[in-house]
Short mmCIF file of C-alpha atoms (C1' of nucleotides) in Angstrom, two decimals:
data_model
loop_
_atom_site.label_atom_id
_atom_site.label_comp_id
_atom_site.label_asym_id
_atom_site.label_seq_id
_atom_site.Cartn_x
_atom_site.Cartn_y
_atom_site.Cartn_z
CA UNK A 287 -15.96 170.83 152.43
CA UNK A 288 -19.45 169.39 152.37
CA UNK A 289 -19.97 166.94 155.51
CA UNK A 290 -22.03 164.00 155.94
CA UNK A 291 -23.93 163.39 158.81
CA UNK A 292 -22.03 161.50 161.53
CA UNK A 293 -22.99 158.01 162.13
CA UNK A 294 -24.63 157.61 165.45
CA UNK A 295 -25.11 154.30 167.29
CA UNK A 296 -28.09 151.95 166.10
CA UNK A 297 -31.11 152.96 168.22
CA UNK A 298 -32.14 151.64 171.25
CA UNK A 299 -28.35 150.25 171.71
CA UNK A 300 -25.60 151.64 173.79
CA UNK A 301 -21.74 152.22 174.67
CA UNK A 302 -20.82 151.03 177.82
CA UNK A 303 -17.76 153.73 178.50
CA UNK A 304 -14.72 153.47 180.46
CA UNK A 305 -16.43 155.34 183.46
CA UNK A 306 -19.34 153.29 183.40
CA UNK A 307 -17.08 149.92 183.55
CA UNK A 308 -15.90 149.76 186.89
CA UNK A 309 -19.87 149.50 188.36
CA UNK A 310 -20.43 146.93 184.93
CA UNK A 311 -17.27 144.59 186.04
CA UNK A 312 -18.45 144.83 189.48
CA UNK A 313 -21.80 143.38 188.98
CA UNK A 314 -20.48 140.69 186.23
CA UNK A 315 -17.99 139.76 188.94
CA UNK A 316 -20.54 139.30 191.63
CA UNK A 317 -22.08 137.32 189.19
CA UNK A 318 -19.37 135.00 188.39
CA UNK A 319 -18.45 134.88 192.07
CA UNK A 320 -21.74 133.70 193.05
CA UNK A 321 -22.49 131.44 190.55
CA UNK A 322 -19.39 129.83 191.78
CA UNK A 323 -19.60 129.65 195.27
CA UNK A 324 -23.14 127.75 194.28
CA UNK A 325 -21.24 125.09 192.04
CA UNK A 326 -22.57 126.43 188.88
CA UNK A 327 -20.45 126.67 185.93
CA UNK A 328 -20.00 129.03 183.03
CA UNK A 329 -21.35 128.75 179.40
CA UNK A 330 -20.93 130.49 176.72
CA UNK A 331 -23.34 130.48 173.89
CA UNK A 332 -23.86 132.41 170.58
CA UNK A 333 -25.86 135.34 169.89
CA UNK A 334 -27.27 133.85 167.02
CA UNK A 335 -29.59 130.95 166.97
CA UNK A 336 -32.03 129.46 164.21
CA UNK A 337 -35.09 131.61 164.31
CA UNK A 338 -37.04 128.34 164.65
CA UNK A 339 -35.52 127.47 168.28
CA UNK A 340 -36.47 130.78 169.20
CA UNK A 341 -39.67 130.96 167.81
CA UNK A 342 -41.04 127.32 168.64
CA UNK A 343 -40.33 127.87 172.19
CA UNK A 344 -42.02 131.74 172.79
CA UNK A 345 -44.78 131.80 169.88
CA UNK A 346 -47.10 133.50 171.89
CA UNK A 347 -44.51 136.14 174.06
CA UNK A 348 -44.26 139.57 173.22
CA UNK A 349 -40.28 138.65 172.84
CA UNK A 350 -40.52 136.58 170.16
CA UNK A 351 -44.12 137.57 168.49
CA UNK A 352 -43.25 141.25 167.98
CA UNK A 353 -39.62 141.99 169.36
CA UNK A 354 -37.64 139.50 167.60
CA UNK A 355 -34.49 140.20 165.50
CA UNK A 356 -34.87 137.89 162.67
CA UNK A 357 -33.03 138.12 159.40
CA UNK A 358 -31.87 135.58 156.56
CA UNK A 359 -27.97 135.35 156.27
CA UNK A 360 -26.17 135.15 153.02
CA UNK A 361 -26.74 131.16 152.56
CA UNK A 362 -30.50 131.64 153.35
CA UNK A 363 -30.71 130.35 157.11
CA UNK A 364 -33.24 132.03 158.66
CA UNK A 365 -31.56 133.36 161.83
CA UNK A 366 -32.35 135.28 165.26
CA UNK A 367 -30.27 137.26 167.79
CA UNK A 368 -31.67 135.80 170.82
CA UNK A 369 -34.13 137.58 172.99
CA UNK A 370 -33.82 135.81 176.28
CA UNK A 371 -30.77 132.65 176.99
CA UNK A 372 -32.42 129.92 178.67
CA UNK A 373 -33.40 128.29 175.10
CA UNK A 374 -30.03 128.07 173.67
CA UNK A 375 -28.44 127.44 176.94
CA UNK A 376 -30.83 124.16 176.63
CA UNK A 377 -29.88 123.61 173.60
CA UNK A 378 -26.15 123.90 174.14
CA UNK A 379 -26.62 121.25 177.18
CA UNK A 380 -27.74 118.37 174.96
CA UNK A 381 -25.35 119.27 171.84
CA UNK A 382 -22.57 119.49 173.94
CA UNK A 383 -23.35 116.39 175.75
CA UNK A 384 -24.17 117.87 179.75
CA UNK A 385 -26.66 115.73 179.39
CA UNK A 386 -24.36 112.98 180.16
CA UNK A 387 -22.71 114.34 182.73
CA UNK A 388 -23.89 114.51 186.36
CA UNK A 389 -27.25 116.03 186.88
CA UNK A 390 -28.39 118.18 187.23
CA UNK A 391 -25.72 120.24 184.79
CA UNK A 392 -25.59 123.55 186.43
CA UNK A 393 -24.74 126.48 184.42
CA UNK A 394 -24.76 130.25 184.21
CA UNK A 395 -24.36 132.69 181.44
CA UNK A 396 -23.56 136.53 181.17
CA UNK A 397 -24.19 138.28 177.69
CA UNK A 398 -26.15 140.38 175.41
CA UNK A 399 -29.80 139.92 174.47
CA UNK A 400 -31.56 141.45 171.71
CA UNK A 401 -35.27 142.87 171.60
CA UNK A 402 -36.64 145.16 169.19
CA UNK A 403 -38.97 147.10 171.47
CA UNK A 404 -39.12 150.80 172.15
CA UNK A 405 -36.24 151.86 174.01
CA UNK A 406 -36.50 153.48 177.54
CA UNK A 407 -34.97 153.64 181.02
CA UNK A 408 -33.66 150.22 181.70
CA UNK A 409 -34.86 148.86 178.35
CA UNK A 410 -32.28 148.68 175.58
CA UNK A 411 -32.69 146.60 172.17
CA UNK A 412 -29.20 145.11 173.24
CA UNK A 413 -29.37 144.51 177.06
CA UNK A 414 -26.93 142.34 178.98
CA UNK A 415 -28.12 139.27 181.39
CA UNK A 416 -26.81 137.14 184.00
CA UNK A 417 -28.30 133.49 183.53
CA UNK A 418 -28.37 130.68 185.54
CA UNK A 419 -29.91 127.17 184.94
CA UNK A 420 -30.24 124.31 186.37
CA UNK A 421 -31.13 121.68 183.99
CA UNK A 422 -31.88 117.79 184.55
CA UNK A 423 -33.33 117.81 188.15
CA UNK A 424 -36.74 118.15 189.01
CA UNK A 425 -36.35 118.79 192.81
CA UNK A 426 -38.13 121.49 194.49
CA UNK A 427 -34.47 121.98 196.07
CA UNK A 428 -33.21 123.36 192.79
CA UNK A 429 -36.14 125.81 192.58
CA UNK A 430 -35.50 127.47 195.76
CA UNK A 431 -31.32 126.98 195.31
CA UNK A 432 -31.98 129.56 192.11
CA UNK A 433 -33.78 131.82 193.83
CA UNK A 434 -31.30 132.04 196.70
CA UNK A 435 -28.60 132.54 194.03
CA UNK A 436 -30.32 135.32 192.40
CA UNK A 437 -31.20 137.06 195.77
CA UNK A 438 -27.31 136.32 196.83
CA UNK A 439 -26.12 137.94 193.90
CA UNK A 440 -28.74 141.15 194.22
CA UNK A 441 -27.32 141.24 197.60
CA UNK A 442 -23.69 141.20 196.62
CA UNK A 443 -24.11 144.09 194.44
CA UNK A 444 -25.59 145.85 197.51
CA UNK A 445 -29.29 145.68 196.50
CA UNK A 446 -30.41 144.12 199.64
CA UNK A 447 -33.48 145.66 199.85
CA UNK A 448 -35.58 143.61 197.48
CA UNK A 449 -39.31 142.20 197.13
CA UNK A 450 -39.62 138.63 195.76
CA UNK A 451 -42.90 137.47 194.27
CA UNK A 452 -43.54 134.21 193.82
CA UNK A 453 -46.25 131.77 192.52
CA UNK A 454 -46.89 128.14 191.12
CA UNK A 455 -48.62 127.63 187.66
CA UNK A 456 -48.96 123.94 187.66
CA UNK A 457 -48.18 121.48 184.91
CA UNK A 458 -49.39 119.77 182.15
CA UNK A 459 -51.36 117.62 184.21
CA UNK A 460 -53.88 120.39 186.41
CA UNK A 461 -53.19 123.43 184.35
CA UNK A 462 -55.52 122.51 181.42
CA UNK A 463 -58.69 121.91 184.32
CA UNK A 464 -57.76 125.29 186.04
CA UNK A 465 -57.82 127.04 182.60
CA UNK A 466 -60.91 125.70 181.97
CA UNK A 467 -62.29 126.98 185.25
CA UNK A 468 -60.35 129.90 184.65
CA UNK A 469 -62.19 130.64 181.14
CA UNK A 470 -65.55 129.83 182.76
CA UNK A 471 -65.41 132.53 185.14
CA UNK A 472 -64.43 135.19 182.38
CA UNK A 473 -66.56 134.34 179.86
CA UNK A 474 -69.61 135.97 181.24
CA UNK A 475 -67.24 139.15 181.66
CA UNK A 476 -65.76 139.06 178.11
CA UNK A 477 -67.48 142.12 177.26
CA UNK A 478 -66.04 144.17 180.09
CA UNK A 479 -62.60 143.19 179.45
CA UNK A 480 -60.43 145.31 177.29
CA UNK A 481 -59.59 143.98 173.54
CA UNK A 482 -56.39 142.50 173.94
CA UNK A 483 -57.68 140.28 176.91
CA UNK A 484 -61.09 139.45 175.11
CA UNK A 485 -58.48 137.61 172.44
CA UNK A 486 -56.62 136.34 175.41
CA UNK A 487 -59.61 134.86 177.03
CA UNK A 488 -59.45 131.83 174.35
CA UNK A 489 -55.82 131.71 173.24
CA UNK A 490 -53.97 132.64 176.69
CA UNK A 491 -56.13 132.99 179.50
CA UNK A 492 -53.22 132.84 182.12
CA UNK A 493 -52.31 135.98 180.64
CA UNK A 494 -55.68 137.79 181.84
CA UNK A 495 -54.18 137.52 185.31
CA UNK A 496 -50.82 139.77 184.78
CA UNK A 497 -53.17 142.52 182.49
CA UNK A 498 -52.67 145.74 183.88
CA UNK A 499 -55.35 147.76 182.31
CA UNK A 500 -57.67 149.55 184.66
CA UNK A 501 -60.80 148.17 183.26
CA UNK A 502 -59.81 144.51 183.73
CA UNK A 503 -58.83 144.96 187.36
CA UNK A 504 -61.99 144.43 189.13
CA UNK A 505 -62.41 141.10 187.93
CA UNK A 506 -58.95 139.63 189.16
CA UNK A 507 -60.04 139.34 192.77
CA UNK A 508 -62.58 136.81 192.42
CA UNK A 509 -60.85 134.80 189.64
CA UNK A 510 -60.03 131.06 190.88
CA UNK A 511 -56.29 131.06 191.61
CA UNK A 512 -54.30 127.83 190.48
CA UNK A 513 -52.44 127.33 193.83
CA UNK A 514 -55.80 126.24 194.77
CA UNK A 515 -56.46 123.91 191.83
CA UNK A 516 -52.81 121.96 191.67
CA UNK A 517 -52.41 118.64 191.13
CA UNK A 518 -50.92 116.49 194.10
CA UNK A 519 -47.49 116.60 192.62
CA UNK A 520 -47.47 120.16 191.93
CA UNK A 521 -48.58 121.00 195.21
CA UNK A 522 -46.18 118.94 196.94
CA UNK A 523 -43.53 120.78 194.86
CA UNK A 524 -45.17 123.94 195.74
CA UNK A 525 -45.26 123.53 199.73
CA UNK A 526 -41.77 122.17 199.35
CA UNK A 527 -40.38 125.31 197.55
CA UNK A 528 -41.77 127.41 200.23
CA UNK A 529 -40.42 125.24 203.27
CA UNK A 530 -37.18 125.58 201.65
CA UNK A 531 -37.35 129.35 201.15
CA UNK A 532 -38.48 129.64 204.71
CA UNK A 533 -35.42 127.71 205.70
CA UNK A 534 -33.17 130.12 203.52
CA UNK A 535 -35.31 132.53 206.01
CA UNK A 536 -36.14 134.18 202.25
CA UNK A 537 -38.73 136.69 202.48
CA UNK A 538 -41.52 136.51 199.69
CA UNK A 539 -44.79 137.65 198.71
CA UNK A 540 -47.44 135.27 197.17
CA UNK A 541 -48.59 136.82 193.80
CA UNK A 542 -51.37 134.62 192.12
CA UNK A 543 -51.21 136.76 189.60
CA UNK A 544 -47.79 136.10 188.63
CA UNK A 545 -47.81 133.93 185.25
CA UNK A 546 -45.77 133.11 182.57
CA UNK A 547 -47.42 132.88 179.15
CA UNK A 548 -45.68 129.76 177.81
CA UNK A 549 -47.05 126.16 178.09
CA UNK A 550 -43.45 125.05 178.96
CA UNK A 551 -43.27 126.95 181.86
CA UNK A 552 -44.17 124.61 184.98
CA UNK A 553 -44.77 125.00 188.51
CA UNK A 554 -42.37 127.65 190.12
CA UNK A 555 -42.41 131.30 188.72
CA UNK A 556 -40.77 134.49 190.60
CA UNK A 557 -39.79 137.87 189.95
CA UNK A 558 -37.53 140.20 192.28
CA UNK A 559 -38.19 143.71 192.39
CA UNK A 560 -36.27 146.69 194.23
CA UNK A 561 -37.69 146.93 197.59
CA UNK A 562 -38.67 150.78 197.38
CA UNK A 563 -40.36 150.67 193.91
CA UNK A 564 -44.11 150.54 193.43
CA UNK A 565 -43.82 150.14 189.55
CA UNK A 566 -44.27 146.91 187.50
CA UNK A 567 -41.52 147.41 184.78
CA UNK A 568 -38.74 147.72 186.92
CA UNK A 569 -38.07 143.90 187.52
CA UNK A 570 -34.59 142.93 188.06
CA UNK A 571 -34.59 139.45 187.64
CA UNK A 572 -37.40 136.69 187.02
CA UNK A 573 -37.48 132.90 186.18
CA UNK A 574 -38.74 129.58 186.89
CA UNK A 575 -39.15 126.09 186.19
CA UNK A 576 -39.47 124.99 182.83
CA UNK A 577 -39.92 121.23 182.61
CA UNK A 578 -41.70 121.53 179.20
CA UNK A 579 -38.80 123.33 177.34
CA UNK A 580 -36.54 120.30 176.32
CA UNK A 581 -39.28 118.50 174.66
CA UNK A 582 -40.66 121.89 173.10
CA UNK A 583 -37.02 122.28 171.59
CA UNK A 584 -37.16 118.54 170.31
CA UNK A 585 -34.85 117.01 172.64
CA UNK A 586 -35.71 114.58 175.28
CA UNK A 587 -38.14 115.81 178.24
CA UNK A 588 -35.83 116.92 180.82
CA UNK A 589 -36.77 119.33 183.86
CA UNK A 590 -34.86 122.45 184.32
CA UNK A 591 -35.28 125.42 186.44
CA UNK A 592 -33.62 128.79 186.43
CA UNK A 593 -33.49 132.63 185.93
CA UNK A 594 -32.93 135.72 184.30
CA UNK A 595 -30.99 139.17 185.93
CA UNK A 596 -30.96 142.10 184.61
CA UNK A 597 -27.50 143.49 184.84
CA UNK A 598 -28.33 146.92 182.86
CA UNK A 599 -30.89 147.42 185.73
CA UNK A 600 -28.60 146.51 188.57
CA UNK A 601 -25.80 148.63 187.69
CA UNK A 602 -28.34 151.64 187.40
CA UNK A 603 -28.98 150.76 191.02
CA UNK A 604 -26.09 149.60 192.58
CA UNK A 605 -25.10 151.97 195.49
CA UNK A 606 -21.96 154.26 194.52
CA UNK A 607 -19.82 152.37 197.62
CA UNK A 608 -20.08 148.95 195.87
CA UNK A 609 -18.13 150.14 192.99
CA UNK A 610 -14.37 149.81 193.00
CA UNK A 611 -12.58 153.20 191.88
CA UNK A 612 -10.81 152.86 188.54
CA UNK A 613 -7.14 151.70 188.47
CA UNK A 614 -5.06 155.14 188.13
CA UNK A 615 -2.36 155.63 185.35
CA UNK A 616 0.86 155.04 186.99
CA UNK A 617 2.89 156.86 185.13
CA UNK A 618 2.75 159.58 182.19
CA UNK A 619 5.85 160.07 180.06
CA UNK A 620 6.15 163.59 178.67
CA UNK A 621 8.51 164.23 175.64
CA UNK A 622 9.01 167.87 175.59
CA UNK A 623 9.95 167.70 171.59
CA UNK A 624 10.48 165.59 168.85
CA UNK A 625 11.24 162.67 170.76
CA UNK A 626 8.80 159.87 170.05
CA UNK A 627 11.30 157.01 169.78
CA UNK A 628 13.12 157.91 172.78
CA UNK A 629 9.63 158.34 174.84
CA UNK A 630 8.12 155.13 173.64
CA UNK A 631 11.45 153.19 174.58
CA UNK A 632 11.13 155.12 178.54
CA UNK A 633 7.94 154.10 178.29
CA UNK A 634 8.84 150.26 177.41
CA UNK A 635 11.34 150.33 180.08
CA UNK A 636 8.52 151.45 182.95
CA UNK A 637 6.16 149.09 181.74
CA UNK A 638 7.98 146.41 183.85
CA UNK A 639 6.36 148.01 186.33
CA UNK A 640 3.11 149.83 186.35
CA UNK A 641 0.65 151.20 183.92
CA UNK A 642 2.66 153.64 181.44
CA UNK A 643 1.13 156.06 178.56
CA UNK A 644 2.79 158.79 176.75
CA UNK A 645 1.73 162.04 175.73
CA UNK A 646 3.05 162.44 172.19
CA UNK A 647 0.88 165.50 171.34
CA UNK A 648 2.40 168.41 169.75
CA UNK A 649 1.40 171.12 172.62
CA UNK A 650 3.07 172.84 175.62
CA UNK A 651 4.43 171.45 178.21
CA UNK A 652 2.46 173.06 180.83
CA UNK A 653 -0.62 171.58 178.92
CA UNK A 654 0.84 168.13 179.20
CA UNK A 655 1.31 168.44 182.84
CA UNK A 656 -2.37 169.63 183.12
CA UNK A 657 -3.34 166.34 181.27
CA UNK A 658 -1.07 164.27 183.64
CA UNK A 659 -2.76 165.68 186.44
CA UNK A 660 -6.19 164.84 185.13
CA UNK A 661 -5.07 161.45 183.94
CA UNK A 662 -4.60 160.83 187.93
CA UNK A 663 -0.55 159.85 186.97
CA UNK A 664 1.18 159.42 190.05
CA UNK A 665 4.16 159.80 188.30
CA UNK A 666 5.75 162.22 185.33
CA UNK A 667 8.75 161.08 183.25
CA UNK A 668 10.16 164.06 181.44
CA UNK A 669 12.14 163.74 178.83
CA UNK A 670 14.01 166.91 176.69
CA UNK A 671 16.36 166.01 173.77
CA UNK A 672 19.44 166.83 175.50
CA UNK A 673 18.29 164.67 178.30
CA UNK A 674 17.23 161.99 175.79
CA UNK A 675 20.71 161.86 174.30
CA UNK A 676 22.24 161.19 177.57
CA UNK A 677 19.66 158.54 178.26
CA UNK A 678 17.98 160.06 181.65
CA UNK A 679 14.99 161.66 182.70
CA UNK A 680 13.39 163.61 185.29
CA UNK A 681 10.99 161.66 187.39
CA UNK A 682 8.64 164.13 189.04
CA UNK A 683 6.39 162.42 191.99
CA UNK A 684 2.86 164.38 191.12
CA UNK A 685 1.61 164.22 194.48
CA UNK A 686 4.60 165.89 196.30
CA UNK A 687 6.01 167.85 193.43
CA UNK A 688 9.56 166.15 193.88
CA UNK A 689 11.55 165.72 190.89
CA UNK A 690 14.91 163.94 190.55
CA UNK A 691 16.93 163.22 187.39
CA UNK A 692 17.51 159.58 187.00
CA UNK A 693 19.22 157.11 184.21
CA UNK A 694 16.63 155.40 182.12
CA UNK A 695 17.38 151.95 183.56
CA UNK A 696 16.93 153.26 187.25
CA UNK A 697 13.42 154.11 186.54
CA UNK A 698 11.86 150.74 186.87
CA UNK A 699 13.25 150.17 190.66
CA UNK A 700 12.12 153.92 191.60
CA UNK A 701 8.68 153.45 190.12
CA UNK A 702 8.00 149.92 192.08
"C1'" G B 278 -47.25 148.86 168.24
"C1'" U B 279 -49.65 153.91 171.04
"C1'" G B 280 -48.65 158.59 173.49
"C1'" G B 281 -46.11 163.23 176.14
"C1'" C B 282 -41.49 166.17 175.97
"C1'" U B 283 -37.17 167.26 173.18
"C1'" A B 284 -33.24 167.98 169.30
"C1'" U B 285 -28.51 175.16 168.62
"C1'" A B 286 -20.31 174.86 169.43
"C1'" G B 287 -17.12 168.94 171.85
"C1'" C B 288 -20.45 168.93 176.50
"C1'" U B 289 -24.45 171.29 179.47
"C1'" C B 290 -27.98 175.02 177.57
"C1'" A B 291 -29.99 179.91 176.38
"C1'" G B 292 -32.10 182.76 172.44
"C1'" C B 293 -38.58 181.21 169.78
"C1'" A B 294 -44.63 188.22 169.78
"C1'" G B 295 -40.07 186.03 162.73
"C1'" G B 296 -34.55 190.76 161.37
"C1'" C B 297 -26.62 189.97 161.74
"C1'" A B 298 -25.93 182.43 165.99
"C1'" G B 299 -25.05 183.38 172.40
"C1'" A B 300 -23.18 181.91 177.37
"C1'" G B 301 -20.77 178.39 180.86
"C1'" C B 302 -17.93 174.18 180.92
"C1'" A B 303 -14.43 171.73 178.45
"C1'" C B 304 -10.12 172.41 175.07
"C1'" C B 305 -5.76 175.33 173.33
"C1'" A B 306 -2.56 179.58 174.05
"C1'" G B 307 -0.75 183.38 177.59
"C1'" A B 308 0.55 186.35 182.28
"C1'" U B 309 4.73 182.18 184.44
"C1'" U B 310 11.89 183.87 178.69
"C1'" G B 311 9.50 175.37 178.47
"C1'" U B 312 7.08 171.89 184.35
"C1'" G B 313 0.17 170.14 187.01
"C1'" G B 314 -3.82 171.36 190.64
"C1'" A B 315 -5.46 177.87 192.25
"C1'" U B 316 -6.47 183.03 189.78
"C1'" C B 317 -6.98 185.99 185.54
"C1'" U B 318 -6.48 187.33 180.41
"C1'" G B 319 -7.28 185.71 174.48
"C1'" G B 320 -9.07 182.01 171.18
"C1'" G B 321 -15.77 180.35 168.35
"C1'" U B 322 -17.73 179.36 160.68
"C1'" G B 323 -21.98 176.02 164.27
"C1'" U B 324 -25.64 172.23 157.65
"C1'" C B 325 -29.39 175.48 164.78
"C1'" G B 326 -31.19 167.11 163.84
"C1'" C B 327 -33.17 166.07 157.88
"C1'" G B 328 -36.45 166.83 154.37
"C1'" G B 329 -40.24 170.14 152.87
"C1'" G B 330 -43.66 174.47 153.46
"C1'" U B 331 -45.50 179.60 154.79
"C1'" U B 332 -42.92 184.68 154.39
"C1'" C B 333 -39.43 190.02 151.66
"C1'" A B 334 -36.80 187.43 155.65
"C1'" A B 335 -37.46 180.95 159.57
"C1'" A B 336 -32.89 178.24 164.93
"C1'" U B 337 -37.75 180.81 165.90
"C1'" C B 338 -44.46 179.52 162.82
"C1'" C B 339 -46.66 174.79 159.94
"C1'" C B 340 -46.06 169.25 157.84
"C1'" G B 341 -43.26 164.87 157.31
"C1'" C B 342 -39.10 161.87 158.92
"C1'" U B 343 -34.99 160.47 161.81
"C1'" A B 344 -33.31 160.28 167.02
"C1'" G B 345 -33.43 160.98 172.45
"C1'" C B 346 -35.41 161.03 177.36
"C1'" C B 347 -39.99 159.56 179.72
"C1'" A B 348 -44.74 156.80 179.98
"C1'" C B 349 -48.25 152.90 178.20
"C1'" C B 350 -48.06 147.42 175.85
"C1'" C B 351 -44.43 143.96 177.76
"C1'" C B 352 -40.48 142.69 179.67
"C1'" A B 353 -34.32 141.95 182.03
#
RNA sequence: GUGGCUAUAGCUCAGCAGGCAGAGCACCAGAUUGUGGAUCUGGGUGUCGCGGGUUCAAAUCCCGCUAGCCACCCCA
């Protein structure tokens, strides 16, 4: 009699139920279609990685510093559930020898990521990303290519109304000098910044630019802009990317405050937001160039560019008409009486031509018919003990109500 | 990590100047002497999220915890 508390889902994770799956599959299929159309190949990498791989490439980000799922396995290895895909894809690129094939390697991945943050709308501890990476090429055309791919995906799922924000954050050659300039600008204002920004000033000054705390806002306007201080190479890359995007008729807004907090990010950074929204916490996709990432992982220096799209967020915004209807059940077999063996055999016969389920429940015929109706079955096959003995059944067309008696062996041809 | 709101039947929720636990939907059955969709009738024991406290008495008031939603931080 004493009952225990039912065990519920882990905090911040959720089930994708059958009713939600069509829109989910539509988003994934669009990703695969678009990826394929752009010449990208699918890759699957493990959800588990060495914690060190993740930590080495993301030490200063919230995703790694505060939100990493980390644990020791039974062999004492320090592992992590990936909070993003790029680190693992770059690792696989080298370990799998893709660096020895034609370059760049064009890859995409769809799968779950994990972050231990506080759950909220459009934000889960296990969430799904569509990841696209072009590794082994430094050409600006690849930057615009992945941006165009992201745009094509979002367009494919019916989210044509978008805002694309763009910036360049330079590279190891020009960024240090810019950061000194930025620090020099902010130092006299330090006392007026909020606590975390005061720390950022020396540790990670770029992040001062995307701070959203009201008291820090007034100073941004006159802060030096990195795009004014790019080295010749970065500058050429930047103008080239913009020209390519113009040629692709992709509209964008330059956002000098769009940054990435990590050293291995270089040059182009971008984010896609839904068109109508004004909020900052609803990015649908974001990415950029990461020419320093491979080296940070201990591999030979190799350029790369890519983006991550949020499948959870996209499915929540997808318009209803881009979601295919769920495939209906074709046939429900309804035994009337203790006829499990016979009903299963009839179902087996019918499965040659369609989707068939059997209602084995010990309830009234009326109730079973009601189930058939709710399941959307096109046909019902009714079976009484007498009919089963004669190996015949009643085939009922659920839309017209017409019903005929047939031999079991005739069913497939009548259903086809 | 911070804040606000919430937690009662399978689901959505009402009940909260403390006094016997309710409705709709869903589900099951019947009206229809074994055939779906419409209608009507009947069918409710549920640790009132968990733990503690106040009280003669707690779903109701207080504290803690857990979870959900929303926002902040940050990101997908």
